[in-house]
Short mmCIF file of C-alpha atoms in Angstrom, two decimals:
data_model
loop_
_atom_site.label_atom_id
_atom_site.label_comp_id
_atom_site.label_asym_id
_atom_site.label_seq_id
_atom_site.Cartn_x
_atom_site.Cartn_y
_atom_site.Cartn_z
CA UNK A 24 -103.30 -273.64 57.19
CA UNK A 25 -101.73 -272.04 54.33
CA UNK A 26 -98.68 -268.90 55.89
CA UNK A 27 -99.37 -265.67 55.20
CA UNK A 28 -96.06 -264.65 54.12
CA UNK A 29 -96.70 -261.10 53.20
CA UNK A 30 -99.31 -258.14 54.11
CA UNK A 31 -100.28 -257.48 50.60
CA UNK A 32 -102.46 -253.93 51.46
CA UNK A 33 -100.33 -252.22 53.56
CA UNK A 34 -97.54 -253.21 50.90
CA UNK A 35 -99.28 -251.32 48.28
CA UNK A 36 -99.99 -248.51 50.50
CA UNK A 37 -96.55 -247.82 51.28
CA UNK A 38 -95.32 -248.45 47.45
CA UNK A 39 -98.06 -246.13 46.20
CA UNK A 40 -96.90 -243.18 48.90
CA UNK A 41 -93.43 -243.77 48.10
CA UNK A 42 -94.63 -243.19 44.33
CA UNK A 43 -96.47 -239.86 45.14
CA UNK A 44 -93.35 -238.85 46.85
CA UNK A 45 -90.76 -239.33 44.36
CA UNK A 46 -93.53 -238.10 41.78
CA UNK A 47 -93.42 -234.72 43.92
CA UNK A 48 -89.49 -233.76 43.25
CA UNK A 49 -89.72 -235.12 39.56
CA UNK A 50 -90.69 -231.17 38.24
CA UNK A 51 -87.31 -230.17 38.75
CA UNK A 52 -85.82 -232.62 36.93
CA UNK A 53 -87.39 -232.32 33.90
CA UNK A 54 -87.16 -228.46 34.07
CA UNK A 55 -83.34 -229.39 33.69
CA UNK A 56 -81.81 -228.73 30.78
CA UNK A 57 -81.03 -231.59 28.53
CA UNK A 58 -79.04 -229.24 25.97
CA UNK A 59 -76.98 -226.30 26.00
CA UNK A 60 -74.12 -224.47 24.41
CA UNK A 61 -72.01 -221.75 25.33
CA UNK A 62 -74.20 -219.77 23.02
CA UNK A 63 -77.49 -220.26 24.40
CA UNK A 64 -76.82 -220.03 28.33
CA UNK A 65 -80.23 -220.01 30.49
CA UNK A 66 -80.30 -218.45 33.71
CA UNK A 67 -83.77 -218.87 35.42
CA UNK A 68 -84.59 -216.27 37.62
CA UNK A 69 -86.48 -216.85 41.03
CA UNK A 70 -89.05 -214.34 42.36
CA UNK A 71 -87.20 -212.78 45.27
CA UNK A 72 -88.89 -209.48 47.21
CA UNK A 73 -86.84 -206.89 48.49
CA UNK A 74 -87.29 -202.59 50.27
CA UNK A 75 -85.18 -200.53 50.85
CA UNK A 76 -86.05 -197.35 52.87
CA UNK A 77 -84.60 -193.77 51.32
CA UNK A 78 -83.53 -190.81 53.70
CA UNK A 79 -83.22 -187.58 51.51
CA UNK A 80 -83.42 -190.02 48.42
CA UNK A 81 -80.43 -192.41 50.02
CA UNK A 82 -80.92 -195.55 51.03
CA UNK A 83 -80.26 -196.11 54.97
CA UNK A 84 -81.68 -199.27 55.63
CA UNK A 85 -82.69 -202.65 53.37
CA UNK A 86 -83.80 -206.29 53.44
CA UNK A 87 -83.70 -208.33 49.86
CA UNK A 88 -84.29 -212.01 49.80
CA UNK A 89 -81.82 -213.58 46.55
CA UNK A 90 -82.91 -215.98 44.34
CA UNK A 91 -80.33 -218.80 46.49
CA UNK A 92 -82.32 -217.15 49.43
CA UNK A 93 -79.36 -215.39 50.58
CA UNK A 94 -81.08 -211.99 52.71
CA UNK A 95 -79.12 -209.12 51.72
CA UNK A 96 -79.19 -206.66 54.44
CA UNK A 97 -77.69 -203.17 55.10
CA UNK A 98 -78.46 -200.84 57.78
CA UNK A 99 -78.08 -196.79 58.85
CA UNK A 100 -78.73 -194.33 61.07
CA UNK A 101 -81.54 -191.56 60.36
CA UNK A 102 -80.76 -187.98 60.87
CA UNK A 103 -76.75 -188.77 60.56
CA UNK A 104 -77.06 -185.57 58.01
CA UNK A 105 -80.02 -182.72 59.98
CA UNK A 106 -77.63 -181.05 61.50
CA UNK A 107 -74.01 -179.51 60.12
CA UNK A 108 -70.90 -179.82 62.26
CA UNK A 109 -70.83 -177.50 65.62
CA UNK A 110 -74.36 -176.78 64.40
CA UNK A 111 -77.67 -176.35 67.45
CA UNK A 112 -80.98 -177.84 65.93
CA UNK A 113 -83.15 -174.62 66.75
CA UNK A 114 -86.76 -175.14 68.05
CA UNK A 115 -89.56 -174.02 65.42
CA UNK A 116 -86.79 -174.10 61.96
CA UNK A 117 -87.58 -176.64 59.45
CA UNK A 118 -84.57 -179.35 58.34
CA UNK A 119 -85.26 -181.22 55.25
CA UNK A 120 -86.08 -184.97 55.85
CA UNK A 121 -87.52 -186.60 53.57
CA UNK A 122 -88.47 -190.78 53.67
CA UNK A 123 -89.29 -192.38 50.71
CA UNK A 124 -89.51 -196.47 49.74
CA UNK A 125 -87.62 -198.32 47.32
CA UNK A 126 -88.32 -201.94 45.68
CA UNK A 127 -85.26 -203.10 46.01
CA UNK A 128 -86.38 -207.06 44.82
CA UNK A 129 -87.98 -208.42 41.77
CA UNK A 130 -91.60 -209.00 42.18
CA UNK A 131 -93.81 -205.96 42.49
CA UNK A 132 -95.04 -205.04 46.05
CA UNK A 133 -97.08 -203.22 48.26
CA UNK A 134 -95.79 -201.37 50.73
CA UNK A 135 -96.33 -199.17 53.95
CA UNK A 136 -94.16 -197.44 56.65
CA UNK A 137 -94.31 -197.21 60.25
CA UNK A 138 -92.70 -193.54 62.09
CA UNK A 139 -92.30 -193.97 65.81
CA UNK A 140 -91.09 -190.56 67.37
CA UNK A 141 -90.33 -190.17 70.77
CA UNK A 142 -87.88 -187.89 73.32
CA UNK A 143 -84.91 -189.14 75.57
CA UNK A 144 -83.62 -187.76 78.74
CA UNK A 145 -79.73 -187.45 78.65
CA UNK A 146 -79.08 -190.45 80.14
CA UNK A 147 -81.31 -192.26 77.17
CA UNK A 148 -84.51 -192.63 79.20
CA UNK A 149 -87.75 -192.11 78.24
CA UNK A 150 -88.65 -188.23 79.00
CA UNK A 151 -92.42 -188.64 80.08
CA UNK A 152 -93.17 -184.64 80.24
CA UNK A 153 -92.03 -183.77 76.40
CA UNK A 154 -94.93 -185.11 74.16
CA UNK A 155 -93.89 -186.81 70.98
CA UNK A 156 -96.36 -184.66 68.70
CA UNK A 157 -93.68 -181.59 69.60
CA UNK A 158 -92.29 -183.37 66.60
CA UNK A 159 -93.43 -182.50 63.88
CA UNK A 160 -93.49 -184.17 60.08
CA UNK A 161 -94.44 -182.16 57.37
CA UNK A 162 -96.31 -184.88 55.58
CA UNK A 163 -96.43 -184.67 51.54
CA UNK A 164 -99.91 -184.48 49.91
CA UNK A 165 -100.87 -186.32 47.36
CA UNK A 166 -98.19 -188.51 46.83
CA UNK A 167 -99.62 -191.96 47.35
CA UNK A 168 -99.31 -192.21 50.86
CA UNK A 169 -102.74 -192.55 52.92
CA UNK A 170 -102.14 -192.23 56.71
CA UNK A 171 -103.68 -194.55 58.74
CA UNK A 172 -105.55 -192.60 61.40
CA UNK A 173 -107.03 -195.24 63.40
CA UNK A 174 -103.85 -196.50 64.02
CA UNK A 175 -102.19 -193.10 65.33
CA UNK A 176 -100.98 -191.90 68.56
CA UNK A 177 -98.56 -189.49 69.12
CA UNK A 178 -95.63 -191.71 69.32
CA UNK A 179 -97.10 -193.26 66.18
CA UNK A 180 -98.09 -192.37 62.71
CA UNK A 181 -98.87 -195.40 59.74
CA UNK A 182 -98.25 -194.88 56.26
CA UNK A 183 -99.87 -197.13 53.67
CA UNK A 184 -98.71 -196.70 49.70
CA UNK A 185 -102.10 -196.89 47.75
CA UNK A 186 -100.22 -197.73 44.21
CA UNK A 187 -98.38 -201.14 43.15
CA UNK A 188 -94.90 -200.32 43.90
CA UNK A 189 -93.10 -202.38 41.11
CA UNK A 190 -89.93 -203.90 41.20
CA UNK A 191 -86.87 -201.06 41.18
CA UNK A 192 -89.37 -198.40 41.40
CA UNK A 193 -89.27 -195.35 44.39
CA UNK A 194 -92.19 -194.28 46.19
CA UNK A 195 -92.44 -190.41 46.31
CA UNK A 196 -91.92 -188.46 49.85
CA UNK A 197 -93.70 -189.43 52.82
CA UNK A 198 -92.78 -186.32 54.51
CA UNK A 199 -90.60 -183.54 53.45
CA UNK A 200 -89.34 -181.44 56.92
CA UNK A 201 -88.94 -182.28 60.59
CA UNK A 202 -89.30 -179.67 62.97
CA UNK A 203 -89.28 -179.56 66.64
CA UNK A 204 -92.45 -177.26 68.26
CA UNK A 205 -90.62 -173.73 69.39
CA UNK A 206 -93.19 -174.36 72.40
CA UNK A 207 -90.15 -176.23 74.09
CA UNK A 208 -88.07 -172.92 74.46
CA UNK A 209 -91.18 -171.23 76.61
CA UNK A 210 -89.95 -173.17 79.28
CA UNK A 211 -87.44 -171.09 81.41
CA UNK A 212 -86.01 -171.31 84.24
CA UNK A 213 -84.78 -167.98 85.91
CA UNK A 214 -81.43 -167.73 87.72
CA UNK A 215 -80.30 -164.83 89.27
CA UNK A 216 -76.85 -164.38 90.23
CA UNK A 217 -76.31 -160.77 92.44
CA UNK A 218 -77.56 -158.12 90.07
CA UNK A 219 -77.70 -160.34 86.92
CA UNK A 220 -80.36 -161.96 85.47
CA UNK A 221 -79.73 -165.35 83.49
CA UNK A 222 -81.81 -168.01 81.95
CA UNK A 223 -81.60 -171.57 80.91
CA UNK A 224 -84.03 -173.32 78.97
CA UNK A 225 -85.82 -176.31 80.45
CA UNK A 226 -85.26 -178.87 77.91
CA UNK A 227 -81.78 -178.08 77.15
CA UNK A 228 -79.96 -181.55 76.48
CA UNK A 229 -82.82 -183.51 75.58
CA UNK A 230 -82.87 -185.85 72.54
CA UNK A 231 -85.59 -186.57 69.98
CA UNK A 232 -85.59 -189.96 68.23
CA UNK A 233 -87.60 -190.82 65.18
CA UNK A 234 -87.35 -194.36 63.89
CA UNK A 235 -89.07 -195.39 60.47
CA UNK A 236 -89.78 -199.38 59.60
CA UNK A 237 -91.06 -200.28 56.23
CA UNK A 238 -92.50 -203.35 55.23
CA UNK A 239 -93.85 -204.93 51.77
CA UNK A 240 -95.43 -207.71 51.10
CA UNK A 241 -95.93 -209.63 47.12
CA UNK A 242 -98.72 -208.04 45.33
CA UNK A 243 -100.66 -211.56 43.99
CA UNK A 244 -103.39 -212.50 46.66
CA UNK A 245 -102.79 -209.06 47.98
CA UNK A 246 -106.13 -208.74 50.27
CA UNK A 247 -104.95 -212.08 52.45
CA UNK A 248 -101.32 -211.58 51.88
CA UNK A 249 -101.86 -208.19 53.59
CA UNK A 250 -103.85 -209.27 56.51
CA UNK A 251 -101.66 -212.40 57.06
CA UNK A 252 -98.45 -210.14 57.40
CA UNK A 253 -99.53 -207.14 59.17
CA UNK A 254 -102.94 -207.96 60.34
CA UNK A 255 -105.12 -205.15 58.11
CA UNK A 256 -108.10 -205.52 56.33
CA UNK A 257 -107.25 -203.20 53.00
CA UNK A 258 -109.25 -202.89 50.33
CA UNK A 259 -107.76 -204.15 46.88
CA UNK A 260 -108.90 -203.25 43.99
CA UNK A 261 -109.74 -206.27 41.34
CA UNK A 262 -106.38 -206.83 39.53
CA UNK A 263 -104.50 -206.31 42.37
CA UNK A 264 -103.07 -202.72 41.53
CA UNK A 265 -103.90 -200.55 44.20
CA UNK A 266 -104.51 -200.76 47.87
CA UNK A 267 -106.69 -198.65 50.04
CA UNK A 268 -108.05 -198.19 53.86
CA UNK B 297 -115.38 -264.99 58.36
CA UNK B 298 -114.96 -261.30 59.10
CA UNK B 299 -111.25 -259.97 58.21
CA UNK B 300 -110.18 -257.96 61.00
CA UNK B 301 -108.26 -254.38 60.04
CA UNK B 302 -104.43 -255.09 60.28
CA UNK B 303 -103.32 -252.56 62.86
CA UNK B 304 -100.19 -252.33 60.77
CA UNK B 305 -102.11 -251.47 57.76
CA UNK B 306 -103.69 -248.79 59.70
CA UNK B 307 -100.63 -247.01 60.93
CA UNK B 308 -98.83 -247.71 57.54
CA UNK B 309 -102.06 -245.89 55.81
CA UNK B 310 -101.83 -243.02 58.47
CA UNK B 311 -98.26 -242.47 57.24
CA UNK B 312 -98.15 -242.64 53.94
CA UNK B 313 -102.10 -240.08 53.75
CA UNK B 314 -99.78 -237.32 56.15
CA UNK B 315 -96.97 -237.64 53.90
CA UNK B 316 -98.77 -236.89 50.67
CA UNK B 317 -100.80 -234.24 52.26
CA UNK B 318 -98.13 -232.53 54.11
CA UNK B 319 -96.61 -231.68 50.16
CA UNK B 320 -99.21 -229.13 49.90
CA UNK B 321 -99.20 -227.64 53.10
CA UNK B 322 -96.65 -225.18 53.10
CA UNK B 323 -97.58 -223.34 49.72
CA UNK B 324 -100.73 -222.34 50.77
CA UNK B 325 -99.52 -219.99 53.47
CA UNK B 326 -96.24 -218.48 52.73
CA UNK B 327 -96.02 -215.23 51.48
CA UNK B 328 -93.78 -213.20 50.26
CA UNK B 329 -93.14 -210.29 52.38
CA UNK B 330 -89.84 -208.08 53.94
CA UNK B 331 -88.67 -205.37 55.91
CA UNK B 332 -86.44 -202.80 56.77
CA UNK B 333 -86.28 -200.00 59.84
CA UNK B 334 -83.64 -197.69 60.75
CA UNK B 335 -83.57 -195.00 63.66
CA UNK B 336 -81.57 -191.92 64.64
CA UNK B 337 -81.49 -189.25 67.61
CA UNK B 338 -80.74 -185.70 67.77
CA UNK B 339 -79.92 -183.86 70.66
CA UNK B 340 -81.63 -180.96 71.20
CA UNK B 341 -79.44 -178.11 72.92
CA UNK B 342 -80.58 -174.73 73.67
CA UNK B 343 -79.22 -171.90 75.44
CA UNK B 344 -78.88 -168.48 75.84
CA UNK B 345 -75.62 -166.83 74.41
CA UNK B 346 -73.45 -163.82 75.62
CA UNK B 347 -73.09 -160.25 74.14
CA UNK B 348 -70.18 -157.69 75.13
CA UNK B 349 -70.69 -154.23 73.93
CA UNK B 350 -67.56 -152.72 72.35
CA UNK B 351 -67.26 -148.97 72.32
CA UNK B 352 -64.32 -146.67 70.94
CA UNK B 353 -64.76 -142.97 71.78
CA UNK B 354 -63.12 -140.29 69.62
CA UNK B 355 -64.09 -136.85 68.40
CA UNK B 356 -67.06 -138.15 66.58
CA UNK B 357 -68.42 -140.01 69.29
CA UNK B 358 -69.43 -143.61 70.60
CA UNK B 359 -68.51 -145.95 67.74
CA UNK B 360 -70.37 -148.99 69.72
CA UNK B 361 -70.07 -152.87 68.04
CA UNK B 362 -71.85 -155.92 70.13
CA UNK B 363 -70.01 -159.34 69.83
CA UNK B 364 -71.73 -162.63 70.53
CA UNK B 365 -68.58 -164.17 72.20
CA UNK B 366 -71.46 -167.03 73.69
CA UNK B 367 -72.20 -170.59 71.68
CA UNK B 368 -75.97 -169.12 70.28
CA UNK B 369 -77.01 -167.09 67.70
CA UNK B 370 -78.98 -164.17 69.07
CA UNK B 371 -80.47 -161.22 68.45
CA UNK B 372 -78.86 -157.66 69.68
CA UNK B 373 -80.49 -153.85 69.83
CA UNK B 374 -78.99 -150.97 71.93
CA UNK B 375 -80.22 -148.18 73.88
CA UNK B 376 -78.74 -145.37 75.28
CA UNK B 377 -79.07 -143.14 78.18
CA UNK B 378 -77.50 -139.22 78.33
CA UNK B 379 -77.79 -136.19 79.35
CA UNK B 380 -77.20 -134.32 76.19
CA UNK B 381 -78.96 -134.83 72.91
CA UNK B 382 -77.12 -137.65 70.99
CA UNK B 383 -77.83 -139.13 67.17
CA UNK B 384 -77.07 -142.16 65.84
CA UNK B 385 -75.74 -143.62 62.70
CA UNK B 386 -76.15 -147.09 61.75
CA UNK B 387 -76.85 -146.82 57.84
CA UNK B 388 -79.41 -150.41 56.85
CA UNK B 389 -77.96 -152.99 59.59
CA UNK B 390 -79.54 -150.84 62.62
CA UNK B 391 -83.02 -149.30 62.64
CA UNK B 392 -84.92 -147.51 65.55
CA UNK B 393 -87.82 -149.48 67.06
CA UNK B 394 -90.15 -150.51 70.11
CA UNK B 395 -88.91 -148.72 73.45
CA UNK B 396 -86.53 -146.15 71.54
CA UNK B 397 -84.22 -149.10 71.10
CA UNK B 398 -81.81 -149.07 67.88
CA UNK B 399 -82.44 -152.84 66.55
CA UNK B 400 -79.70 -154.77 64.75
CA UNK B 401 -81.92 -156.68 61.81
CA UNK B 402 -79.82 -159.67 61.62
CA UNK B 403 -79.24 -162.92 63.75
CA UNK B 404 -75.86 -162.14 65.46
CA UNK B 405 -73.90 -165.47 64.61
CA UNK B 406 -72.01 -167.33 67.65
CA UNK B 407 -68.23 -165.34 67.81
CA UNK B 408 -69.53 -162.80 64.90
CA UNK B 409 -69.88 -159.02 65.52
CA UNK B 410 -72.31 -156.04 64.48
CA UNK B 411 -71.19 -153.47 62.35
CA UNK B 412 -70.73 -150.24 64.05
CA UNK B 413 -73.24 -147.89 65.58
CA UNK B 414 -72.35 -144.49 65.34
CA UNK B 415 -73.76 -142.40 68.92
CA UNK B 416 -73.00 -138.55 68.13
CA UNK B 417 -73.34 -136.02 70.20
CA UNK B 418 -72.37 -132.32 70.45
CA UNK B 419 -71.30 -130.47 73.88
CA UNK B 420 -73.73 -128.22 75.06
CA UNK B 421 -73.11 -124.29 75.63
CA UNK B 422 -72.67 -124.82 79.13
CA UNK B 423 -69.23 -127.03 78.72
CA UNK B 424 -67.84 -123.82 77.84
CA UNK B 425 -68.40 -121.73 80.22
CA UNK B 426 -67.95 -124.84 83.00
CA UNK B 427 -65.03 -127.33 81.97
CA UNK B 428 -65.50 -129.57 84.83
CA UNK B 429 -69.10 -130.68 84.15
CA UNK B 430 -69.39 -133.80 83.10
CA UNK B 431 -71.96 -135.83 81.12
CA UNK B 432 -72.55 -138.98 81.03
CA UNK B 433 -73.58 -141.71 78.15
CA UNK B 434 -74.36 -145.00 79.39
CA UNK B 435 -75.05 -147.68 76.30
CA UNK B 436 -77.10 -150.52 77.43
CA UNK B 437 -77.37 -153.81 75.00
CA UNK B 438 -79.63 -156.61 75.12
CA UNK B 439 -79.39 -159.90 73.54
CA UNK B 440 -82.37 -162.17 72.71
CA UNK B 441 -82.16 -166.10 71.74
CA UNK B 442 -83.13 -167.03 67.81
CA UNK B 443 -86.27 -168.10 67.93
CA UNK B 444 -88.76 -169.63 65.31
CA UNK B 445 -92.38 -168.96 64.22
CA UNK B 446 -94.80 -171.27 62.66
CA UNK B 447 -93.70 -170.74 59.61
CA UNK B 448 -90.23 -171.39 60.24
CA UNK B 449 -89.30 -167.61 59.85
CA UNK B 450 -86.73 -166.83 62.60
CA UNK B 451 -87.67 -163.81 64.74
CA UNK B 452 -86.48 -162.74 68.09
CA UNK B 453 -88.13 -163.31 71.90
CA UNK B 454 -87.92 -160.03 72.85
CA UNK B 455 -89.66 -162.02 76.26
CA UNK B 456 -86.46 -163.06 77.59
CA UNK B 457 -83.56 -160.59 77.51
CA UNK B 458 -79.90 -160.54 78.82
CA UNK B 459 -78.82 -157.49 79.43
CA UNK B 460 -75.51 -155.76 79.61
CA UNK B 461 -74.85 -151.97 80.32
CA UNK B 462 -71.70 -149.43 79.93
CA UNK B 463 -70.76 -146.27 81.01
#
């Protein structure tokens, strides 16, 4: 009986996998170059995305992915600016806040911003008795911005950017003024001290928070690229410009 | 004779088939996408200032000033109380109003203070002929918190006063 000395099929197999593999990484190598002076440098650029989010036209928070896939990220406060110093913010007067989006990356983007609002007792919990929609954004009209109103609540409000934002380009204003309902200062309660008559508001001391998240996502395969991310069904228009609800 | 399937062959075939196919797995669902959020609080304080009336008295009469000595801005008006007739001099900063109060038409700033009201009066005929008489002129103020209306206008809440008097 003649030895079998060698499996000849699952030989080949593995030789012709090991081919495929090696065939997969060759691209790079001939991208290389082969020639180059000091002249005629090349840099290739990668498609990175990046936002940015603009209080009052600065940026205060932003997320860029580098082409060595370094994340570049820098973070603020909101509302570091409403008031001056040794100023009271005064129920029912307007402060100028506005939130805008910058792409802050290369590649052109869609975009869309989340505003939770809430209040805080003075120890930083939750107050359950002040309603959130006592804050109140003066939204900006036809800018771009289409509110999502299925997806509001009063803690809640979602902003989606109809237009491509390309890449370096600002979004204009979400909303232009914050201002707190004057409602809050009918609540009184009366002290009375001998012949004198004092008051003190309710909801002295109490905080209001507002917290703004934007995200983007590339522009190319927009409709699945969109529901992948953030789970919406958007309507895209054919090449990929514009987004709608 | 039937060749039987080399179970090596099998697992060897297994391998290499996830291999090749696993190269064009991760492509077809990465996207690009990125984010940024930020937050901030402001407190909210409210409260409801303090006014003391100032009053100098000299031949012309009451010269009466309010200052907000409190940590609000408020609004101020005046009213006062005699026996005799009295008239009142405030040129554009004080106008007469609701409830024969004399209004001050601007918000009183924390630690600032009105211009002056002028409260005249004239003795009647009767001081004359009886020295001793005497007439009184009591000045009662009333401060009112800043408020603001839908617009964003400030106005006063004439609703909730504090009130302060002097003889």
């Amino acid at each position: 009986m003649k030895k079998k000395s060698f499996f000849l099929k699952p030989a080949l197999l593995l030789a012709a996998s090991g081919l495929l593999l090696l065939g997969s990484t060759v691209g790079s190598a001939r991208a290389a170059l082969t020639y180059y002076s000091d002249s005629y440098n090349a840099q290739m650029s990668l498609s990175s995305i990046g936002v940015t989010l603009l209080e009052n036209g600065e940026a205060v928070s932003k997320q860029d992915y580098k082409d060595n896939g370094v994340v570049s990220v820098g973070k603020g406060a909101l509302l570091t600016d409403l008031l001056g110093e040794k100023e009271n913010l005064i129920p029912g007067k307007k402060y100028n806040e506005s939130l805008s989006v910058q792409n802050s990356g290369n590649i052109d983007t869609f975009v869309r911003v989340i505003v939770t609002k809430s209040w805080l007792n003075a120890d930083g919990t939750t107050n359950q008795e002040l309603s959130p929609s006592l804050i109140e954004l003066q939204l900006t009209s036809g800018s771009g911005w289409q509110e999502d109103t299925t997806a509001a609540t009063p803690e809640r409000q979602v902003f989606y950017y109809q237009p491509l934002l390309a890449a370096g380009d600002k979004t204009p204003n979400i909303m232009d003024t914050i201002r707190i309902d004057n409602s809050i200062a009918d609540e009184v309660n009366v002290i009375r001290e001998g012949n004198t008559i004092k008051y003190e508001y309710k909801y002295d001391g109490c905080t209001f928070s507002l917290e703004a998240e934007v995200n983007a996502v590339q522009t190319h395969n927009a409709k699945d690229a969109i529901k992948s991310a953030w789970g919406v069904d958007v309507n895209v228009n054919a090449d990929e410009t514009r987004i709608s609800l | 004779m039937m060749k039987r399937i080399n179970k090596k062959t099998i697992l060897l075939s297994g391998a290499a088939f996830a291999l090749t196919a696993s190269l064009s797995v991760g492509s077809a669902f990465a996207y690009f996408t990125t984010y940024a959020n930020s937050k901030g609080t402001v407190p909210v304080k409210m409260g409801f200032t303090e006014t003391v009336p100032q009053e100098k008295v000299d031949q012309d009469g009451k010269h009466v000033t309010i200052k907000n000595t409190g940590k609000y801005d408020c609004y101020v008006r005046v009213k006062v109380f005699a026996d005799i007739a009295v008239t009142y001099q405030g040129g554009a900063d004080w106008t007469q109003g609701d409830g024969d109060y004399w209004y001050y038409g601007s918000i009183l700033p924390a630690g600032g203070e009105t211009p002056e009201l002028l409260v005249s009066y004239s003795y009647p005929d009767t001081e004359v002929e009886n020295p001793t008489e005497e007439f009184n002129i009591i000045v009662v103020q009333e401060c009112t918190p800043v408020v603001y209306d839908d617009n964003g206008d400030p106005k006063p809440d004439w609703n909730h006063v504090i009130t302060t008097q002097q003889d």
